[in-house]
Structures are given as structure tokens and as C-alpha cells.
């Protein structure tokens, strides 16, 4: 069972575990785990999950990007892309209609996923994955590489969409209502599914987790507090720790992780129903640790507080 927990090690000096029984248990389990040798964890939980599910980047052919609608806020030397609240169907259709000439010129198509996600399909050469939403949104935008046909076409399309949607009636109305305007799209693609994977189930991760699981032909469940699968690996995604919450909220989240998410796996490990538990934090250098039954029973190990 693999726990994908971005932000787990964000506050290594926390002392809340001294006062909370769930956090003391979590610290004890983590302290008995061992680093996973030779495992390079990609930054961004979406990328880490995609690799676990067998997605691979390939520089040719038709592919699909997640196209997250964003509001762009200019800074002194950069832009910050922030997610916007719900875009109603009428608003989406008006924006897409205005963008249709630019999409046709780029040879691209926008579509609405069954989970409500915006996706863009395009046949192009070269890699153009970009950073995933968990790394890019809410932060200064980095300059994307323009090497390759796909990257250049996406850059031209992004600029064209910003111009098409600038002062668009939908955005003017949203701004009057105090809602974020849709200035552009944030691109990210996991690549192609179909590579080798031992994962048979994904729990949690919201709409993006479901999108990735469905694309790889893998079962998805919305609740990260799932019981261990009878066969095959299960990836559990808890991304609530990724955004820096208040200390009190962080303690509540960690208690829920300990009681509701990790504890069922520990019971499965003690009963020999699981081979191991793996804890992965894509936001930390101390990113992957593995806990086996014999280590779980090693009471002399020091606690390791998240």
C-alpha cells in the first residue's frame, strides 16, 4: 500500500505529536520505516501518481493535456496563475466559442471531461509536459521551454487565448461579481498510459486522481480512507497537506491521516495481508520510506514526527 502524502514533512520541528495519541502513533510508524533506495520521486503528486500508474512521456503523436482555467495576476517581473472558482457551462461555452479560431489555428481541441475537467487534445512532435497544478498554481510562473513543436504551439496558443479572453464579457461579469476571471489555461500532461504498473486501485486525489486512474484503466475510489486491496498495490492520495494550513488545521489533518488512512494499512501489515507500507512525499528530499512487518515490531526505533 502506497501513501502519497505531499507536505508530510513540511514541518519537521512540530511538537504537536507529543500531545496527540494519533500523531504519536504516526511518528512511531514513520520512525520504524526505512528509506527506499534508488527511488527517485518526481516533484508534484500528480506526476508521482502518473508514474506509478504507468504513464510515460513520449515525444510524438496525439496526446491530451489537462487545461486548468486560471486567473493571471501580474507581479513586478512575473505572473502568478491562480485557479478560479466554478465556471458555469454557459460561461465555458462563450469562452470556448471566442477561442475557437485560435484552437483551429493550433490544431487543438478543447473538451469537457466527465469529471468536469477541461482537457486539450493535440497532435504534435516533442515533449511539453509542464509542471503539474500542485506545483504551478498559486506560484510565480516559470518560462516554459520552447524546444519542440508541441511546446512552441502551446506557447503560441496560450498567448492567443489570453488575448481572446481579455475584456471578454464573461470575464467582465465575473469580475463585477467578485469572481476570478478566466485569463488563460494551465497545461499539464501525464503522457501516455500503458506502461508497466503493479497498481490496481487509486483512492483519493479528487478529480485529477480519478482522471489519471481512468486513463490508465485502473479502479478509483473517492475516499482515501480505503481498506487494503486483496491483491495488487493500492495508491492512497491525501493532498490536503500540500497547501500550508494553520498549525491547528495541520494537526487535525495529520490525526485524520493517522486514524483513518494509515491505521487500516498498519492492521493489514500486522495480519500479513500486506507486504509493506510506503510513505511518499513528493515535496520533500526525504521523499519515500518503506515500512515492513518486522520493522513495525522493532520497538527500539525512535519516533519520526511529520
Rosetta silent file (secondary structure, phi, psi, omega in degrees, C-alpha in Angstrom):
SEQUENCE: XXXXXXXXXXXXXXXXXXXXXXXXXXXXXXXXXXXXXXXXXXXXXXXXXXXXXXXXXXXXXXXXXXXXXXXXXXXXXXXXXXXXXXXXXXXXXXXXXXXXXXXXXXXXXXXXXXXXXXXXXXXXXXXXXXXXXXXXXXXXXXXXXXXXXXXXXXXXXXXXXXXXXXXXXXXXXXXXXXXXXXXXXXXXXXXXXXXXXXXXXXXXXXXXXXXXXXXXXXXXXXXXXXXXXXXXXXXXXXXXXXXXXXXXXXXXXXXXXXXXXXXXXXXXXXXXXXXXXXXXXXXXXXXXXXXXXXXXXXXXXXXXXX
SCORE:     score description
SCORE:     0.000 S_00000001
   1 L     0.000  130.693 -174.628    0.000    0.000    0.000 S_00000001
   2 E  -113.928  124.294  178.375    1.447    3.320   -1.094 S_00000001
   3 E  -104.252  113.969  178.105    0.581    6.557    0.685 S_00000001
   4 E   -96.283  104.958 -169.857    1.147    9.633   -1.469 S_00000001
   5 L  -125.920   75.318  177.985    1.275   12.442    1.109 S_00000001
   6 L   -61.909  131.972 -178.297    2.572   15.745   -0.325 S_00000001
   7 L    90.831    4.639 -177.597    3.549   18.075    2.504 S_00000001
   8 L   -59.995  -40.921 -176.582    4.050   15.307    5.090 S_00000001
   9 L   -99.610   22.959 -174.843    7.498   16.590    6.070 S_00000001
  10 L   -68.015  -23.259 -176.690    6.668   20.290    5.716 S_00000001
  11 L  -134.103   70.586 -174.867    7.047   20.938    9.461 S_00000001
  12 L   -64.794  -18.800 -178.343    9.714   18.578   10.843 S_00000001
  13 L   -92.301    8.788 -176.929   10.065   20.568   14.049 S_00000001
  14 L   -63.406  143.184  179.599    6.425   20.242   15.104 S_00000001
  15 L  -113.575    5.555 -177.988    5.846   19.175   18.699 S_00000001
  16 H   -60.928  -27.635 -178.299    2.105   18.534   18.457 S_00000001
  17 H   -62.733  -22.347  179.343    2.788   14.795   18.330 S_00000001
  18 H   -67.403  -22.644 -174.859    3.836   14.955   21.988 S_00000001
  19 L  -109.029   -7.069 -173.699    0.242   15.770   22.958 S_00000001
  20 L  -119.771  122.743  179.898   -1.752   13.738   20.448 S_00000001
  21 H   -60.835  -43.727  177.909   -2.097    9.964   20.558 S_00000001
  22 H   -60.182  -39.187 -178.978   -2.790    9.646   16.788 S_00000001
  23 H   -73.067  -31.077  175.415    0.286   11.714   15.985 S_00000001
  24 H   -64.433  -39.545  178.196    2.428    9.707   18.391 S_00000001
  25 H   -66.334  -43.404  179.448    1.363    6.559   16.566 S_00000001
  26 H   -61.935  -42.181  178.599    2.083    8.125   13.171 S_00000001
  27 H   -63.370  -36.928  179.491    5.505    9.281   14.380 S_00000001
  28 H   -67.636  -43.313  179.120    6.262    5.773   15.649 S_00000001
  29 H   -63.504  -44.667 -179.481    5.280    4.147   12.342 S_00000001
  30 H   -66.185  -36.002  179.786    7.343    6.629   10.336 S_00000001
  31 H   -66.325  -26.634  179.943   10.302    6.214   12.677 S_00000001
  32 H   -89.646   -7.076  178.745   10.387    2.476   12.072 S_00000001
  33 L   -77.299  167.583 -179.194   10.266    2.845    8.292 S_00000001
  34 E  -127.558  147.271  176.962   13.376    2.798    6.113 S_00000001
  35 E   -59.362  142.896  176.043   14.332    4.935    3.080 S_00000001
  36 L   -84.802  112.262 -176.906   13.513    3.379   -0.277 S_00000001
  37 L   -73.108  137.728  173.292   16.849    3.033   -2.030 S_00000001
  38 L    75.251    9.458  179.450   17.118    4.018   -5.679 S_00000001
  39 L  -101.702  111.583  177.319   13.629    5.509   -5.919 S_00000001
  40 L   -93.774  113.649 -177.743   13.624    8.977   -7.455 S_00000001
  41 L   -92.129  122.250 -179.944   10.300   10.635   -6.671 S_00000001
  42 L   -70.615  143.425  177.524    9.225   13.240   -9.205 S_00000001
  43 L   -67.298  144.513 -178.018    8.033   16.573   -7.764 S_00000001
  44 L    92.957  122.451 -176.114    4.292   17.058   -7.769 S_00000001
  45 H   -67.173  -29.269  178.377    1.896   14.417   -6.522 S_00000001
  46 H   -63.771  -41.337  178.647    0.170   14.252   -9.910 S_00000001
  47 H   -67.235  -43.954  179.911    3.473   13.323  -11.606 S_00000001
  48 H   -61.198  -41.785  178.423    4.326   10.806   -8.879 S_00000001
  49 H   -66.700  -44.114 -179.087    0.901    9.175   -9.219 S_00000001
  50 H   -58.678  -42.002  179.833    1.063    9.140  -13.024 S_00000001
  51 H   -65.744  -37.945  177.475    4.421    7.344  -12.956 S_00000001
  52 H   -63.920  -30.065 -177.302    3.058    4.767  -10.515 S_00000001
  53 L   -89.179    3.224  175.397    0.166    4.147  -12.909 S_00000001
  54 L    92.928   12.234  175.549    2.431    3.503  -15.869 S_00000001
  55 L   -73.584  142.791  177.968    2.248    6.849  -17.658 S_00000001
  56 E  -137.829  144.189  176.165    5.303    7.693  -19.760 S_00000001
  57 L   -81.097  131.326  176.191    6.324   10.799  -21.687 S_00000001
  58 L  -134.614  136.437 -169.995    6.722   10.255  -25.431 S_00000001
  59 L   -89.208   29.467  179.651    7.661   12.975  -27.831 S_00000001
  60 L  -155.166  155.534  173.565    5.356   12.193  -30.720 S_00000001
  61 L    92.419 -177.544 -178.915    1.731   11.651  -31.647 S_00000001
  62 E   -78.713  138.075  177.956   -1.621   12.743  -30.302 S_00000001
  63 E  -147.841  171.173 -176.139   -1.868   13.420  -26.597 S_00000001
  64 E  -122.779  134.343  175.417   -4.105   15.055  -24.025 S_00000001
  65 E  -109.819  143.500  164.537   -3.299   17.880  -21.624 S_00000001
  66 E   -71.837  129.887 -176.249   -5.186   18.896  -18.523 S_00000001
  67 E  -118.804   88.029 -174.800   -6.217   22.500  -19.268 S_00000001
  68 E   -81.141  121.965  176.173   -6.867   24.217  -15.942 S_00000001
  69 E   -68.340  132.516 -174.630   -8.654   27.610  -16.240 S_00000001
  70 E  -135.267  156.587  169.890   -6.619   30.215  -14.348 S_00000001
  71 E  -101.128  136.076 -177.852   -6.572   33.862  -13.407 S_00000001
  72 E  -106.643  124.034  179.227   -3.272   35.636  -14.112 S_00000001
  73 E  -113.483  118.202 -178.185   -2.026   38.253  -11.661 S_00000001
  74 E   -74.853  140.799  172.731    0.957   40.357  -12.823 S_00000001
  75 L  -111.200 -162.640  179.073    3.864   40.952  -10.456 S_00000001
  76 L   -66.051  -42.531 -175.714    6.991   43.044  -10.788 S_00000001
  77 L  -132.858    8.484 -173.989    8.733   40.511  -13.030 S_00000001
  78 L  -152.398 -178.281  173.586    6.395   37.581  -13.351 S_00000001
  79 E  -123.264  146.136  174.901    2.840   36.298  -13.480 S_00000001
  80 E  -114.409  124.185  178.957    1.038   34.224  -10.892 S_00000001
  81 E   -96.168  122.539 -179.038   -1.531   31.719  -12.141 S_00000001
  82 E  -120.204  141.175  177.596   -4.337   31.053   -9.660 S_00000001
  83 E   -66.578  150.781  178.985   -7.215   28.594  -10.009 S_00000001
  84 L  -107.447  161.101  178.079  -10.664   30.098  -10.455 S_00000001
  85 L   -73.510 -174.845 -170.928  -13.933   29.018   -8.918 S_00000001
  86 L   -53.954  131.848  174.815  -16.577   27.104  -10.849 S_00000001
  87 L  -101.119  114.516 -178.760  -17.043   28.124  -14.468 S_00000001
  88 L   -64.370  157.884 -178.088  -20.691   27.604  -15.434 S_00000001
  89 H   -58.375  -41.233  179.731  -21.487   25.816  -18.679 S_00000001
  90 H   -63.772  -40.355  177.581  -22.804   28.998  -20.302 S_00000001
  91 H   -64.460  -44.793 -179.429  -19.607   30.851  -19.364 S_00000001
  92 H   -61.070  -45.925 -178.142  -17.443   27.988  -20.623 S_00000001
  93 H   -62.848  -37.666  178.865  -19.283   27.784  -23.942 S_00000001
  94 H   -67.422  -42.711  178.744  -18.919   31.542  -24.511 S_00000001
  95 H   -65.598  -43.178 -179.422  -15.185   31.460  -23.739 S_00000001
  96 H   -66.291  -35.796  178.105  -14.599   28.404  -25.911 S_00000001
  97 H   -63.608  -41.416  178.878  -16.539   29.974  -28.769 S_00000001
  98 H   -67.041  -27.789 -177.167  -14.314   33.064  -28.630 S_00000001
  99 H   -89.940   -4.458 -172.539  -11.233   30.824  -28.587 S_00000001
 100 H   -59.290  -42.629  178.036  -12.292   28.604  -31.494 S_00000001
 101 H   -60.022  -40.163  179.217  -10.243   30.406  -34.208 S_00000001
 102 H   -67.357  -38.582  178.746   -7.092   30.139  -32.066 S_00000001
 103 H   -65.528  -42.866  179.130   -7.771   26.464  -31.346 S_00000001
 104 H   -64.595  -39.425  179.038   -8.273   25.688  -35.019 S_00000001
 105 H   -63.838  -32.850 -179.662   -5.074   27.517  -35.936 S_00000001
 106 H   -86.140   -7.939 -175.927   -3.174   25.408  -33.378 S_00000001
 107 L    69.305   32.427 -175.334   -4.813   22.160  -34.485 S_00000001
 108 E  -118.506  159.233  179.882   -6.102   21.680  -30.933 S_00000001
 109 E  -134.189  130.231  173.390   -9.460   20.731  -29.413 S_00000001
 110 E   -94.227  140.595  179.000  -10.887   21.621  -26.009 S_00000001
 111 E  -141.157  158.537  177.574  -13.213   19.117  -24.362 S_00000001
 112 E  -104.171  117.205  179.310  -15.054   18.752  -21.067 S_00000001
 113 L   -69.724  158.455 -179.320  -14.126   15.617  -19.157 S_00000001
 114 L   -65.589  -15.810  175.131  -16.863   13.667  -17.400 S_00000001
 115 L   -90.932    3.183 -178.707  -15.377   14.862  -14.085 S_00000001
 116 L    88.950    5.577  178.782  -15.766   18.487  -15.172 S_00000001
 117 L   -82.274  144.379  173.572  -12.083   18.907  -16.053 S_00000001
 118 E   -86.646  132.677  178.360  -11.064   20.876  -19.137 S_00000001
 119 E  -129.908  150.811  179.005   -8.778   18.903  -21.442 S_00000001
 120 E  -124.466  131.086  179.180   -6.942   19.809  -24.624 S_00000001
 121 E  -113.598  138.219 -178.781   -6.020   17.334  -27.368 S_00000001
 122 E  -158.110  142.267  175.706   -3.395   17.993  -29.998 S_00000001
 123 E   -98.149  115.831 -174.737   -1.221   16.006  -32.367 S_00000001
 124 L  -155.429  162.333  177.328    2.336   17.345  -32.125 S_00000001
 125 L  -100.339  146.799  176.667    6.002   16.428  -32.001 S_00000001
 126 L    94.633  156.559 -179.246    8.207   16.969  -28.964 S_00000001
 127 L   -86.442  143.567  177.052    7.656   16.908  -25.215 S_00000001
 128 L  -157.380   62.737 -176.596    5.670   19.625  -23.458 S_00000001
 129 L   -74.359  -49.076 -176.737    4.569   18.251  -20.103 S_00000001
 130 L    74.386  163.367  177.360    4.940   21.393  -17.966 S_00000001
 131 L   -72.067  146.792  179.673    4.685   21.452  -14.159 S_00000001
 132 L   -72.166  166.314 -177.807    1.518   19.935  -12.654 S_00000001
 133 H   -56.331  -37.101 -177.106   -1.135   22.113  -10.974 S_00000001
 134 H   -64.763  -23.115  178.696    0.097   21.352   -7.436 S_00000001
 135 H   -97.126  -30.660 -171.784    3.479   22.916   -8.283 S_00000001
 136 H   -95.316  -38.432 -173.256    2.442   25.700  -10.637 S_00000001
 137 L   -73.117  135.983  179.921   -0.830   27.172   -9.436 S_00000001
 138 L    83.675    2.989 -179.936   -0.563   29.969   -6.903 S_00000001
 139 L  -125.442  168.321  177.673    3.151   30.451   -7.599 S_00000001
 140 E   -62.018  134.304 -179.705    5.223   32.533   -9.986 S_00000001
 141 L   -74.122  136.294  176.341    5.019   31.096  -13.479 S_00000001
 142 L   -92.577  154.342  178.102    8.264   29.774  -14.884 S_00000001
 143 L   -74.048  122.120 -178.498    9.256   30.292  -18.500 S_00000001
 144 L   -76.689  150.927  175.908    8.395   27.126  -20.389 S_00000001
 145 L   -65.772  140.233  177.728   10.826   25.545  -22.794 S_00000001
 146 L  -105.875   16.037  179.891   10.178   26.402  -26.439 S_00000001
 147 L   -82.837  123.667  178.743   12.119   23.425  -27.762 S_00000001
 148 L   103.722  152.651 -177.360    9.975   21.221  -29.939 S_00000001
 149 H   -61.551  -45.488 -176.648    6.842   21.638  -31.989 S_00000001
 150 H   -62.662  -45.620 -178.096    4.417   20.895  -29.142 S_00000001
 151 H   -62.808  -43.681 -179.346    5.976   23.391  -26.723 S_00000001
 152 H   -65.927  -42.218 -179.651    6.032   26.204  -29.289 S_00000001
 153 H   -66.591  -37.015  177.097    2.446   25.607  -30.387 S_00000001
 154 H   -66.708  -39.165  179.303    1.215   25.531  -26.809 S_00000001
 155 H   -64.812  -43.852  177.755    3.035   28.777  -26.043 S_00000001
 156 H   -63.260  -42.230 -179.896    1.512   30.487  -29.099 S_00000001
 157 H   -64.984  -41.923  179.748   -1.928   29.115  -28.204 S_00000001
 158 H   -59.345  -43.508  179.100   -1.628   30.269  -24.575 S_00000001
 159 H   -65.655  -41.386 -179.690   -0.841   33.827  -25.697 S_00000001
 160 H   -64.561  -38.891  179.239   -3.663   33.799  -28.245 S_00000001
 161 H   -66.623  -39.494  177.934   -6.183   32.627  -25.649 S_00000001
 162 H   -60.994  -39.628  178.528   -5.158   35.368  -23.230 S_00000001
 163 H   -69.832  -38.666 -179.296   -5.765   37.944  -25.956 S_00000001
 164 H   -67.502  -32.280 -175.748   -9.108   36.386  -26.964 S_00000001
 165 H   -96.832   -5.534  177.687  -10.367   36.357  -23.384 S_00000001
 166 L   -66.105  126.180 -178.751   -9.031   39.777  -22.359 S_00000001
 167 L    61.113   24.558  176.004  -12.023   42.001  -21.588 S_00000001
 168 L   -68.264  142.761 -179.704  -14.383   39.185  -22.629 S_00000001
 169 H   -53.154  -35.703  177.732  -17.960   39.823  -21.388 S_00000001
 170 H   -61.491  -44.545 -178.391  -17.828   36.627  -19.306 S_00000001
 171 H   -70.486  -37.538  177.187  -14.716   37.847  -17.502 S_00000001
 172 H   -62.152  -41.095  178.963  -16.079   41.349  -17.028 S_00000001
 173 H   -67.231  -40.810  179.526  -19.216   39.887  -15.437 S_00000001
 174 H   -63.733  -40.253  179.434  -17.197   37.565  -13.202 S_00000001
 175 H   -65.802  -39.057  177.510  -15.033   40.456  -12.009 S_00000001
 176 H   -62.612  -31.614 -179.448  -18.130   42.546  -11.188 S_00000001
 177 L   -86.257    1.723 -178.714  -19.374   39.614   -9.102 S_00000001
 178 L    77.480   20.653  178.682  -16.055   39.333   -7.273 S_00000001
 179 L  -105.889  152.374 -177.832  -15.143   36.072   -9.006 S_00000001
 180 L   -66.657  134.626  177.261  -11.841   35.293  -10.640 S_00000001
 181 L   -77.754  150.102  177.123  -11.656   35.992  -14.373 S_00000001
 182 L   -91.874   96.778 -177.211  -10.533   33.222  -16.729 S_00000001
 183 L   -88.005  -23.490 -176.481   -7.439   34.775  -18.303 S_00000001
 184 E  -173.790 -166.092 -177.647   -5.900   31.609  -19.691 S_00000001
 185 E  -127.252  145.316  175.668   -5.224   27.909  -19.292 S_00000001
 186 E  -104.558  118.868 -176.123   -2.605   25.964  -17.351 S_00000001
 187 E   -92.819  139.892  167.475   -1.326   22.990  -19.354 S_00000001
 188 E  -158.041  135.531  176.491   -0.084   19.706  -17.935 S_00000001
 189 L  -126.302  137.622  174.893    0.025   16.223  -19.411 S_00000001
 190 L   -79.351   -9.945 -176.166    0.918   12.943  -17.678 S_00000001
 191 L    98.214 -147.124 -177.268    1.956   11.465  -21.031 S_00000001
 192 E  -105.193  136.923  173.959    0.735    8.138  -22.345 S_00000001
 193 L   -83.040  168.289  176.530   -0.729    5.366  -20.199 S_00000001
 194 L   116.369   -4.198  177.141    0.052    1.715  -20.778 S_00000001
 195 L   -75.940  174.071 -178.951    3.450    1.286  -19.143 S_00000001
 196 L   -66.328  138.203  177.002    4.133   -1.402  -16.516 S_00000001
 197 L  -155.353  144.451  174.008    2.400   -0.932  -13.169 S_00000001
 198 L  -100.248    2.857 -176.795    1.516   -3.074  -10.198 S_00000001
 199 E   -80.014  133.177  176.658   -1.203   -0.664   -9.045 S_00000001
 200 E  -115.565   -8.409 -176.876   -4.769   -1.955   -9.189 S_00000001
 201 E  -156.362  143.208  173.870   -6.557    0.793   -7.290 S_00000001
 202 E  -121.490  132.762  177.398   -6.307    4.525   -6.525 S_00000001
 203 E  -120.857  125.281  179.267   -8.050    6.076   -3.519 S_00000001
 204 E    86.715 -171.835 -178.998   -8.414    9.850   -3.245 S_00000001
 205 L    93.685   -0.759  176.889   -6.829   12.558   -5.342 S_00000001
 206 H    62.652 -153.149 -175.226  -10.101   14.195   -6.370 S_00000001
 207 H   -64.138  -36.286 -179.774  -10.994   14.762   -9.999 S_00000001
 208 H   -69.447  -39.820  176.095   -7.361   14.643  -11.173 S_00000001
 209 H   -60.550  -41.244  178.848   -6.785   11.359   -9.350 S_00000001
 210 H   -67.345  -40.676  179.509   -9.862    9.917  -10.996 S_00000001
 211 H   -59.877  -44.777  179.928   -8.812   11.261  -14.427 S_00000001
 212 H   -67.341  -42.327 -179.500   -5.388    9.616  -14.141 S_00000001
 213 H   -64.561  -44.241 -179.173   -6.801    6.319  -12.862 S_00000001
 214 H   -64.801  -39.756  178.788   -9.423    6.136  -15.576 S_00000001
 215 H   -62.816  -28.596  179.149   -6.873    6.930  -18.289 S_00000001
 216 L   -93.950    1.688 -179.845   -4.751    4.018  -17.057 S_00000001
 217 L    70.402   34.752 -175.758   -7.733    1.660  -16.787 S_00000001
 218 L  -117.977  143.166  179.975   -7.412    1.415  -13.002 S_00000001
 219 E   -62.425  144.791  178.974  -10.182    1.436  -10.393 S_00000001
 220 E  -131.986  139.780  176.359  -10.667    4.690   -8.477 S_00000001
 221 E  -128.480  138.386 -174.355  -12.392    5.371   -5.155 S_00000001
 222 L   -70.895  -28.120 -172.596  -13.036    8.872   -3.811 S_00000001
 223 L   -90.629  119.216  177.372  -12.285    8.143   -0.144 S_00000001
 224 L   -68.764  -15.694  178.279   -8.571    7.924    0.790 S_00000001
 225 L   -84.956   61.352 -177.130   -9.587    6.025    3.944 S_00000001
 226 L   -99.671  155.858  177.960   -9.904    2.779    1.988 S_00000001
 227 L   -81.107  154.284 -179.654   -9.162   -0.719    3.199 S_00000001
 228 L   -59.144  143.368  177.646   -6.193   -2.617    1.719 S_00000001
 229 L   -74.220  153.545 -179.981   -6.867   -4.425   -1.541 S_00000001
 230 L   -70.918  -28.880  178.773   -6.782   -8.207   -1.586 S_00000001
 231 L  -149.117  152.035 -179.088   -4.257   -8.209   -4.432 S_00000001
 232 L    78.454  164.876 -179.164   -2.127   -5.646   -6.200 S_00000001
 233 E   -84.350  149.322  172.887   -0.934   -2.308   -4.901 S_00000001
 234 E  -117.212  131.405  173.753   -3.218    0.497   -3.776 S_00000001
 235 E  -103.379  123.560  178.823   -2.129    4.136   -4.035 S_00000001
 236 E  -107.239  124.159 -177.607   -3.752    6.414   -1.455 S_00000001
 237 E  -110.320  123.539  172.449   -3.567   10.158   -2.218 S_00000001
 238 L  -126.565  100.694 -175.185   -4.019   12.777    0.506 S_00000001
 239 L   -99.720    7.297 -177.311   -3.198   16.176   -0.972 S_00000001
 240 L   -68.485  -23.322 -179.734   -4.732   18.336    1.784 S_00000001
 241 L   -81.349  -11.224 -174.210   -1.317   18.769    3.446 S_00000001
 242 L   -65.167  -42.005  175.174    0.235   20.186    0.266 S_00000001
 243 L   -81.010  136.717 -175.969   -1.101   23.706    0.871 S_00000001
 244 L   -69.189  101.244  178.333    0.349   25.164    4.077 S_00000001
 245 L   -81.487  174.205  174.750   -2.546   25.042    6.572 S_00000001
 246 L   -66.089  158.332  178.708   -2.573   26.648   10.018 S_00000001
 247 H   -55.117  -38.244 -179.616   -0.782   24.629   12.753 S_00000001
 248 H   -68.099  -43.230  179.359   -4.141   23.674   14.244 S_00000001
 249 H   -67.706  -36.457  177.665   -5.554   22.560   10.915 S_00000001
 250 H   -61.898  -41.285  179.041   -2.356   20.677   10.116 S_00000001
 251 H   -64.294  -41.731  177.585   -2.665   18.738   13.374 S_00000001
 252 H   -60.092  -43.181 -179.397   -6.285   17.862   12.567 S_00000001
 253 H   -64.852  -43.074 -179.464   -5.260   16.641    9.106 S_00000001
 254 H   -66.193  -35.348  176.475   -2.376   14.558   10.461 S_00000001
 255 H   -64.732  -39.972  177.868   -4.659   12.984   13.070 S_00000001
 256 H   -66.406  -39.725  176.661   -7.085   12.039   10.298 S_00000001
 257 H   -59.718  -43.971 -178.293   -4.191   10.615    8.246 S_00000001
 258 H   -66.677  -50.338 -172.471   -3.092    8.530   11.238 S_00000001
 259 H   -76.985  -45.204 -169.264   -6.523    7.279   12.334 S_00000001
 260 H   -96.142  -28.314 -171.982   -8.460    6.999    9.076 S_00000001
 261 H  -104.063  -51.911 -173.553   -5.846    6.489    6.357 S_00000001
 262 H   -85.244  -36.689 -175.633   -2.719    4.772    7.714 S_00000001
 263 H   -55.486  -42.544  176.805   -4.158    2.739   10.597 S_00000001
 264 H   -60.218  -35.914  177.421   -6.083    0.302    8.310 S_00000001
 265 H   -68.113  -37.813  177.736   -2.857   -0.357    6.425 S_00000001
 266 H   -63.318  -41.219  177.285   -0.959   -0.989    9.650 S_00000001
 267 H   -62.972  -40.438  176.932   -3.574   -3.531   10.681 S_00000001
 268 H   -63.891  -34.683  178.240   -3.243   -5.204    7.276 S_00000001
 269 H   -68.215  -43.961 -179.882    0.535   -5.291    7.719 S_00000001
 270 H   -64.535  -30.778 -179.013    0.295   -6.870   11.173 S_00000001
 271 L   -91.715   10.512  179.165   -2.081   -9.524    9.829 S_00000001
 272 L    62.476   24.448  175.216    0.254  -10.327    6.900 S_00000001
 273 L   -86.282  -18.111  179.470   -2.323   -9.122    4.371 S_00000001
 274 L  -124.786  146.841  176.517    0.144   -6.519    3.029 S_00000001
 275 L   -75.451  -41.018 -175.337    3.801   -6.809    2.099 S_00000001
 276 E  -166.518  163.169  169.681    4.713   -3.263    3.124 S_00000001
 277 E  -112.635  137.167 -179.818    3.522    0.309    3.537 S_00000001
 278 E  -121.739  129.828 -179.889    5.249    3.026    1.546 S_00000001
 279 E  -110.741  119.831 -174.935    5.146    6.707    2.523 S_00000001
 280 E  -124.747  125.032  174.170    5.925    9.140   -0.313 S_00000001
 281 L  -119.595  102.076 -177.873    6.170   12.934   -0.033 S_00000001
 282 L   -67.363   -9.473 -178.611    6.917   14.454   -3.485 S_00000001
 283 L   -96.003    3.956 -173.809    7.592   17.824   -1.847 S_00000001
 284 L  -130.027  150.405  173.674   10.470   16.633    0.311 S_00000001
 285 L   -67.515  -30.855  177.159   14.002   15.316   -0.186 S_00000001
 286 L   -87.449   66.870 -158.612   13.135   12.681    2.414 S_00000001
 287 L   -88.401  -32.192 -172.992   10.535   11.543   -0.029 S_00000001
 288 E  -134.853  127.373  177.923    9.996    7.774    0.171 S_00000001
 289 E  -135.108  148.294 -174.503   10.103    5.422    3.137 S_00000001
 290 E  -122.951  133.278  179.872    9.055    1.778    3.426 S_00000001
 291 E  -120.109  120.485  176.210    7.626    0.013    6.480 S_00000001
 292 E  -108.275  168.855 -174.579    7.563   -3.781    6.689 S_00000001
 293 H   -60.364  -43.257 -177.877    6.080   -6.006    9.376 S_00000001
 294 H   -64.871  -32.548  176.888    9.407   -6.826   11.012 S_00000001
 295 H   -73.609  -33.532  178.971   10.201   -3.093   11.216 S_00000001
 296 H   -61.742  -31.404 -178.668    6.773   -2.350   12.642 S_00000001
 297 L   -90.303    2.477 -179.048    7.575   -4.657   15.566 S_00000001
 298 L   -86.056   90.021 -170.747   11.006   -3.067   16.169 S_00000001
 299 L   -72.996   -9.132 -177.596   10.130   -1.080   19.291 S_00000001
 300 L   -84.755   -3.267 -179.347   13.603    0.398   19.733 S_00000001
 301 L   -73.954  143.031  179.430   13.241    2.755   16.764 S_00000001
 302 L   -76.553  148.553  175.698   12.901    6.439   17.528 S_00000001
 303 L   -64.063  153.641  177.770    9.716    8.296   16.544 S_00000001
 304 L  -130.540  103.111 -171.620    9.855   10.405   13.382 S_00000001
 305 L   -81.654  133.071  174.795    7.426   13.300   13.607 S_00000001
 306 L   -73.593    0.000    0.000    5.755   14.646   10.453 S_00000001
